[in-house]
Short mmCIF file of C-alpha atoms in Angstrom, two decimals:
data_model
loop_
_atom_site.label_atom_id
_atom_site.label_comp_id
_atom_site.label_asym_id
_atom_site.label_seq_id
_atom_site.Cartn_x
_atom_site.Cartn_y
_atom_site.Cartn_z
CA MET J 34 8.19 -87.71 90.16
CA PRO J 35 6.04 -90.16 92.15
CA THR J 36 4.52 -89.03 95.45
CA TYR J 37 4.92 -92.33 97.33
CA LYS J 38 6.07 -92.28 100.93
CA PRO J 39 9.20 -94.30 101.82
CA ASP J 40 7.19 -97.12 103.47
CA ASP J 41 4.63 -97.40 100.65
CA PRO J 42 4.85 -100.38 98.28
CA CYS J 43 6.77 -99.27 95.19
CA GLY J 44 4.57 -98.61 92.16
CA CYS J 45 6.74 -100.87 89.97
CA ASN J 46 5.29 -103.87 91.84
CA SER J 47 8.69 -105.19 92.86
CA GLY J 48 7.28 -106.02 96.29
CA GLN J 49 9.79 -103.67 97.92
CA ARG J 50 9.30 -100.47 99.91
CA TYR J 51 9.40 -97.39 97.68
CA GLY J 52 12.26 -96.09 99.82
CA ASP J 53 14.31 -99.21 99.03
CA CYS J 54 13.35 -99.34 95.36
CA HIS J 55 12.61 -96.46 92.99
CA GLY J 56 12.86 -94.00 95.86
CA LEU J 57 16.62 -94.49 95.60
CA ILE J 58 16.40 -93.43 91.95
CA PHE J 59 14.16 -90.38 92.25
CA GLY J 60 15.79 -89.12 95.47
CA PRO J 61 19.22 -88.09 94.10
CA PRO J 62 19.85 -85.70 91.16
CA PRO J 63 18.90 -87.41 87.88
CA LEU J 64 22.47 -88.17 86.75
CA LYS J 65 23.17 -89.81 90.09
CA GLY J 66 19.85 -91.65 89.90
CA VAL J 67 20.89 -93.42 86.70
CA ALA J 68 24.22 -94.44 88.23
CA VAL J 69 22.42 -95.74 91.34
CA GLY J 70 20.05 -97.74 89.13
CA GLN J 71 22.95 -99.32 87.27
CA ALA J 72 24.71 -100.27 90.49
CA MET J 73 21.51 -101.73 91.99
CA TYR J 74 20.92 -103.78 88.85
CA ALA J 75 24.41 -105.29 88.90
CA GLU J 76 24.06 -106.22 92.57
CA ASP J 77 20.57 -107.73 92.21
CA TRP J 78 21.26 -109.53 88.94
CA ALA J 79 24.29 -111.22 90.49
CA VAL J 80 21.86 -113.24 92.63
CA ASN J 81 19.78 -114.37 89.63
CA ALA J 82 22.79 -115.10 87.43
CA ALA J 83 24.52 -117.21 90.08
CA HIS J 84 21.28 -119.14 90.63
CA TYR J 85 20.85 -119.80 86.90
CA GLN J 86 24.47 -120.84 86.50
CA ALA J 87 24.23 -123.29 89.40
CA GLN J 88 21.29 -124.97 87.64
CA GLY J 89 23.19 -125.28 84.35
CA LEU J 90 20.81 -122.94 82.55
CA TYR J 91 23.49 -120.97 80.72
CA LYS J 92 25.18 -124.20 79.62
CA THR J 93 21.86 -125.50 78.25
CA LEU J 94 21.28 -122.33 76.24
CA ALA J 95 24.82 -122.29 74.85
CA SER J 96 24.49 -125.93 73.80
CA GLU J 97 21.24 -125.16 72.02
CA LEU J 98 22.95 -122.34 70.12
CA ALA J 99 25.94 -124.48 69.14
CA ALA J 100 23.63 -127.21 67.86
CA ALA J 101 21.80 -124.76 65.57
CA THR J 102 24.77 -123.76 63.39
CA ASP J 103 28.56 -123.75 63.13
CA VAL J 104 29.43 -120.98 65.62
CA HIS J 105 32.84 -119.31 65.92
CA ARG J 106 31.93 -115.61 66.09
CA VAL J 107 29.13 -114.55 68.42
CA LEU J 108 27.82 -111.24 69.75
CA ASP J 109 26.12 -111.49 73.15
CA VAL J 110 23.89 -108.46 73.77
CA GLY J 111 23.25 -107.59 77.42
CA CYS J 112 26.10 -109.81 78.55
CA GLY J 113 25.64 -108.82 82.18
CA LEU J 114 28.14 -110.19 84.69
CA GLY J 115 29.67 -112.72 82.30
CA GLN J 116 28.10 -116.06 83.27
CA GLY J 117 26.56 -116.39 79.80
CA LEU J 118 29.87 -115.51 78.17
CA GLU J 119 31.55 -118.28 80.17
CA ALA J 120 29.03 -120.78 78.81
CA LEU J 121 29.46 -119.49 75.26
CA ALA J 122 33.25 -119.68 75.56
CA ALA J 123 32.94 -123.34 76.56
CA ALA J 124 30.61 -124.13 73.65
CA VAL J 125 32.21 -122.05 70.89
CA GLY J 126 35.61 -122.98 69.46
CA GLY J 127 37.75 -122.85 66.35
CA PRO J 128 40.84 -120.93 65.27
CA ASN J 129 38.85 -117.80 64.39
CA ARG J 130 36.85 -117.71 67.61
CA LEU J 131 35.54 -114.29 68.64
CA ILE J 132 33.06 -113.76 71.48
CA ILE J 133 31.81 -110.21 71.95
CA GLY J 134 29.93 -109.11 75.06
CA VAL J 135 28.00 -105.83 74.88
CA ASP J 136 26.22 -104.14 77.76
CA GLU J 137 24.99 -100.65 78.62
CA ASN J 138 25.81 -101.03 82.31
CA PRO J 139 29.47 -100.27 83.21
CA ASN J 140 29.09 -102.03 86.57
CA CYS J 141 28.16 -105.26 84.80
CA LEU J 142 31.10 -104.97 82.42
CA THR J 143 33.56 -104.39 85.26
CA ALA J 144 32.29 -107.52 87.00
CA ALA J 145 32.37 -109.51 83.75
CA ALA J 146 35.95 -108.46 83.03
CA GLU J 147 37.01 -109.60 86.50
CA ARG J 148 35.15 -112.91 86.20
CA LEU J 149 36.66 -113.65 82.78
CA GLN J 150 40.11 -112.30 83.77
CA LEU J 151 40.33 -110.04 80.72
CA SER J 152 43.11 -107.57 80.07
CA ALA J 153 42.50 -103.85 79.56
CA ALA J 154 43.03 -104.33 75.81
CA ALA J 155 39.94 -106.55 75.66
CA VAL J 156 37.57 -104.08 77.35
CA ALA J 157 36.08 -100.90 75.84
CA SER J 158 34.32 -99.32 78.82
CA PRO J 159 33.30 -96.70 79.77
CA ARG J 160 32.13 -95.41 76.38
CA LEU J 161 28.77 -93.81 77.19
CA LYS J 162 28.64 -90.24 78.49
CA LEU J 163 25.51 -89.23 80.40
CA LYS J 164 24.19 -85.67 80.22
CA ARG J 165 21.25 -83.89 81.79
CA LEU J 166 18.58 -82.63 79.38
CA LEU J 167 15.39 -80.62 79.77
CA LYS J 168 12.76 -81.82 82.25
CA ASP J 169 15.44 -83.80 84.11
CA ARG J 170 15.70 -86.40 81.37
CA ILE J 171 19.07 -88.07 80.88
CA GLY J 172 20.68 -88.43 77.47
CA SER J 173 23.49 -90.82 76.62
CA THR J 174 26.13 -90.32 73.93
CA PRO J 175 28.51 -93.07 72.73
CA SER J 176 32.18 -92.21 72.36
CA SER J 177 33.20 -91.23 68.82
CA THR J 178 36.65 -92.83 69.24
CA PRO J 179 37.20 -95.88 67.01
CA LEU J 180 37.10 -99.22 68.82
CA THR J 181 40.45 -100.96 69.27
CA VAL J 182 39.59 -103.96 71.47
CA SER J 183 41.56 -107.13 70.84
CA GLY J 184 41.44 -110.79 71.84
CA GLU J 185 39.18 -113.81 71.44
CA LEU J 186 36.80 -112.51 74.12
CA VAL J 187 36.06 -108.79 74.30
CA LEU J 188 33.68 -106.51 76.19
CA ILE J 189 32.18 -103.29 74.83
CA GLN J 190 29.96 -100.75 76.55
CA SER J 191 27.20 -99.70 74.17
CA ASP J 192 23.47 -99.03 74.24
CA LEU J 193 22.02 -100.70 71.16
CA MET J 194 18.99 -98.43 71.35
CA LEU J 195 21.29 -95.55 70.40
CA PRO J 196 23.27 -94.96 67.18
CA ASP J 197 26.86 -96.05 67.88
CA LEU J 198 28.92 -95.39 64.74
CA PRO J 199 32.26 -96.74 66.06
CA LEU J 200 30.61 -100.01 67.10
CA LYS J 201 28.88 -100.31 63.72
CA ALA J 202 32.16 -99.63 61.90
CA TRP J 203 33.97 -102.21 64.04
CA LEU J 204 31.32 -104.86 63.43
CA ASP J 205 31.44 -104.18 59.70
CA GLN J 206 35.23 -104.44 59.80
CA ILE J 207 35.35 -107.82 61.53
CA GLY J 208 32.86 -109.25 59.06
CA PRO J 209 29.68 -111.32 59.34
CA LEU J 210 28.82 -113.04 62.62
CA ASP J 211 27.75 -116.63 63.11
CA ALA J 212 25.40 -115.86 66.01
CA VAL J 213 23.81 -113.05 67.98
CA THR J 214 22.38 -113.77 71.43
CA LEU J 215 20.13 -111.84 73.80
CA TRP J 216 19.63 -113.81 77.02
CA PHE J 217 17.47 -112.55 79.90
CA SER J 218 17.55 -108.87 78.95
CA GLY J 219 16.90 -106.65 81.97
CA VAL J 220 16.23 -103.01 82.77
CA HIS J 221 17.86 -101.06 85.58
CA LYS J 222 15.59 -98.84 87.64
CA GLY J 223 17.29 -95.61 86.50
CA ARG J 224 16.26 -96.31 82.91
CA VAL J 225 12.94 -94.59 83.60
CA LEU J 226 14.83 -91.28 83.80
CA THR J 227 16.35 -91.53 80.32
CA LYS J 228 15.42 -89.84 77.07
CA ILE J 229 15.20 -93.29 75.48
CA ALA J 230 12.37 -94.29 77.81
CA HIS J 231 10.56 -91.02 77.09
CA ASP J 232 11.03 -91.20 73.31
CA ILE J 233 9.51 -94.67 72.99
CA GLY J 234 6.71 -93.85 75.44
CA ALA J 235 7.77 -96.63 77.81
CA THR J 236 5.44 -97.10 80.75
CA SER J 237 7.05 -100.31 82.04
CA ASP J 238 10.25 -102.34 81.94
CA LEU J 239 8.50 -104.64 79.46
CA ASP J 240 8.22 -101.79 76.95
CA LEU J 241 11.97 -101.21 77.16
CA ARG J 242 12.82 -104.91 76.88
CA GLU J 243 10.60 -105.32 73.83
CA ALA J 244 12.16 -102.25 72.21
CA LEU J 245 15.63 -103.72 72.77
CA GLU J 246 14.52 -107.04 71.27
CA ASP J 247 13.33 -105.17 68.16
CA HIS J 248 16.72 -103.46 67.83
CA VAL J 249 18.57 -106.75 68.24
CA VAL J 250 16.47 -108.44 65.54
CA GLU J 251 17.35 -105.60 63.16
CA LEU J 252 21.03 -105.78 64.11
CA ALA J 253 21.13 -109.53 63.55
CA ALA J 254 19.49 -109.16 60.15
CA LYS J 255 22.39 -106.90 59.12
CA GLN J 256 25.37 -108.54 60.83
CA LEU J 257 24.71 -112.28 60.59
CA ARG J 258 26.03 -114.37 57.73
CA PRO J 259 23.46 -116.36 55.75
CA GLY J 260 22.75 -119.40 57.91
CA GLY J 261 23.81 -117.56 61.06
CA VAL J 262 21.43 -117.64 64.01
CA LEU J 263 19.78 -115.27 66.45
CA GLN J 264 18.86 -116.61 69.89
CA ILE J 265 16.57 -114.61 72.17
CA VAL J 266 15.85 -115.97 75.65
CA GLN J 267 13.11 -114.53 77.87
CA ARG J 268 11.99 -115.38 81.38
CA GLY J 269 8.45 -116.63 81.79
CA ALA J 270 6.09 -117.92 84.46
CA GLY J 271 2.96 -120.07 84.39
CA ASP J 272 1.90 -122.53 81.70
CA MET J 273 5.17 -123.13 79.86
CA GLU J 274 3.74 -125.08 76.94
CA GLY J 275 0.84 -122.70 76.46
CA GLU J 276 3.16 -119.67 76.47
CA ARG J 277 5.58 -121.44 74.15
CA GLN J 278 2.86 -122.11 71.60
CA LYS J 279 1.54 -118.53 71.74
CA TRP J 280 5.02 -117.09 71.30
CA ALA J 281 5.86 -119.51 68.46
CA ALA J 282 2.85 -118.20 66.52
CA ILE J 283 3.96 -114.60 67.04
CA VAL J 284 7.63 -115.15 66.24
CA ALA J 285 6.82 -116.82 62.93
CA GLY J 286 5.60 -113.49 61.60
CA ILE J 287 8.57 -111.60 63.05
CA ALA J 288 10.98 -114.04 61.40
CA ALA J 289 9.31 -113.75 58.00
CA ASP J 290 9.35 -109.95 58.14
CA HIS J 291 13.11 -109.82 58.81
CA GLY J 292 14.45 -112.57 56.58
CA PHE J 293 14.71 -115.42 59.11
CA ASP J 294 13.47 -118.98 59.37
CA VAL J 295 12.33 -120.30 62.75
CA VAL J 296 14.66 -123.05 63.98
CA SER J 297 13.04 -123.69 67.35
CA VAL J 298 11.04 -122.23 70.22
CA THR J 299 11.72 -124.19 73.40
CA GLY J 300 10.96 -123.91 77.10
CA THR J 301 13.31 -124.92 79.91
CA PRO J 302 11.97 -125.03 83.49
CA TYR J 303 14.17 -123.62 86.24
CA GLU J 304 13.93 -122.45 89.83
CA GLU J 305 14.08 -118.72 90.55
CA ALA J 306 16.17 -117.23 93.34
CA PRO J 307 14.51 -117.19 96.80
CA VAL J 308 11.78 -114.62 97.35
CA GLY J 309 13.22 -111.32 98.53
CA THR J 310 16.54 -111.80 96.74
CA GLY J 311 17.64 -110.86 93.24
CA MET J 312 15.11 -109.67 90.65
CA THR J 313 11.49 -110.71 90.57
CA LEU J 314 9.51 -111.39 87.41
CA ASN J 315 6.45 -109.57 88.75
CA ALA J 316 5.04 -106.69 86.75
CA LYS J 317 2.37 -104.09 87.38
CA HIS J 318 -0.46 -106.32 86.18
CA PHE J 319 1.16 -109.73 86.69
CA ASP J 320 2.10 -111.52 89.89
CA SER J 321 4.25 -114.60 89.21
CA THR J 322 4.45 -115.71 92.85
CA GLY J 323 4.09 -119.49 93.09
CA LEU J 324 4.08 -120.06 89.31
CA GLN J 325 6.44 -122.34 87.39
CA ARG J 326 9.39 -120.36 86.03
CA PHE J 327 10.85 -121.14 82.65
CA ALA J 328 13.31 -119.83 80.06
CA LEU J 329 11.71 -119.40 76.63
CA SER J 330 14.41 -119.72 73.96
CA THR J 331 13.81 -118.68 70.35
CA VAL J 332 16.35 -119.54 67.66
CA LEU J 333 16.03 -117.94 64.21
CA ARG J 334 18.25 -118.67 61.18
CA ARG J 335 19.19 -115.96 58.71
CA LYS J 336 17.98 -116.81 55.21
CA ALA J 337 20.38 -116.79 52.27
CA VAL J 338 20.43 -113.47 50.45
CA SER J 339 18.54 -113.80 47.18
#
């Protein structure tokens, strides 16, 4: 546990007092700390998501996805508070439409269900049971009960960095997907307490986000139909074109290794929420204050099975 004083700057470089940031996580018992982190994330992300929606960013990303392939069945990983799902619902149609939102955070799913006015039959949450392990680490176990959600738009609580057999069985049952999306994946502050963070040796939120991206690439390689697409959107700051080119070179190798072709790597400038509100993009060794913010969208197409 860190030894910061309440008025010290938090070691995560959020720009907040430790007492207002990770101090709220390490202060309570570990199980409570995870729940506090989830609640803080939902509250803070609401500021960012509303700001992005007001700028039409979600609509732009959904339009890019719809232009890449014929989309009727899409899985949105880390669906958050539902703004992205709203944009997908507007862009995705057809008689067999199915839009699936998955998130680890029950607070986000509750807010998304209210925003989208979904019935109880369309929501499978809560499904993750937290338990205290040795050295105050927190484990998470998905429910073993088969999934029974129904409707054109459904929400499911799951942590894709954990084996979730009912979710896998349900995805196999509904058949191949046309698209998988991962937009603006985030990490709640309580994640540092979890066994997942310990097992992958995570020393930053970036480590956890990159691990999730790896899991989503593997999921998409299994669940997408040939010609289906994977869209991963990350936040960036600085030289948009320079970062786009560097990432395009990296993602070409990732695509080849997992049976994808690169459709596009694009950057879209946007304005971040005012300083002191929402979630910052700063990291321990990177201060994005005053830099141009942009969304870096990568679209990969699943190759035909040979």
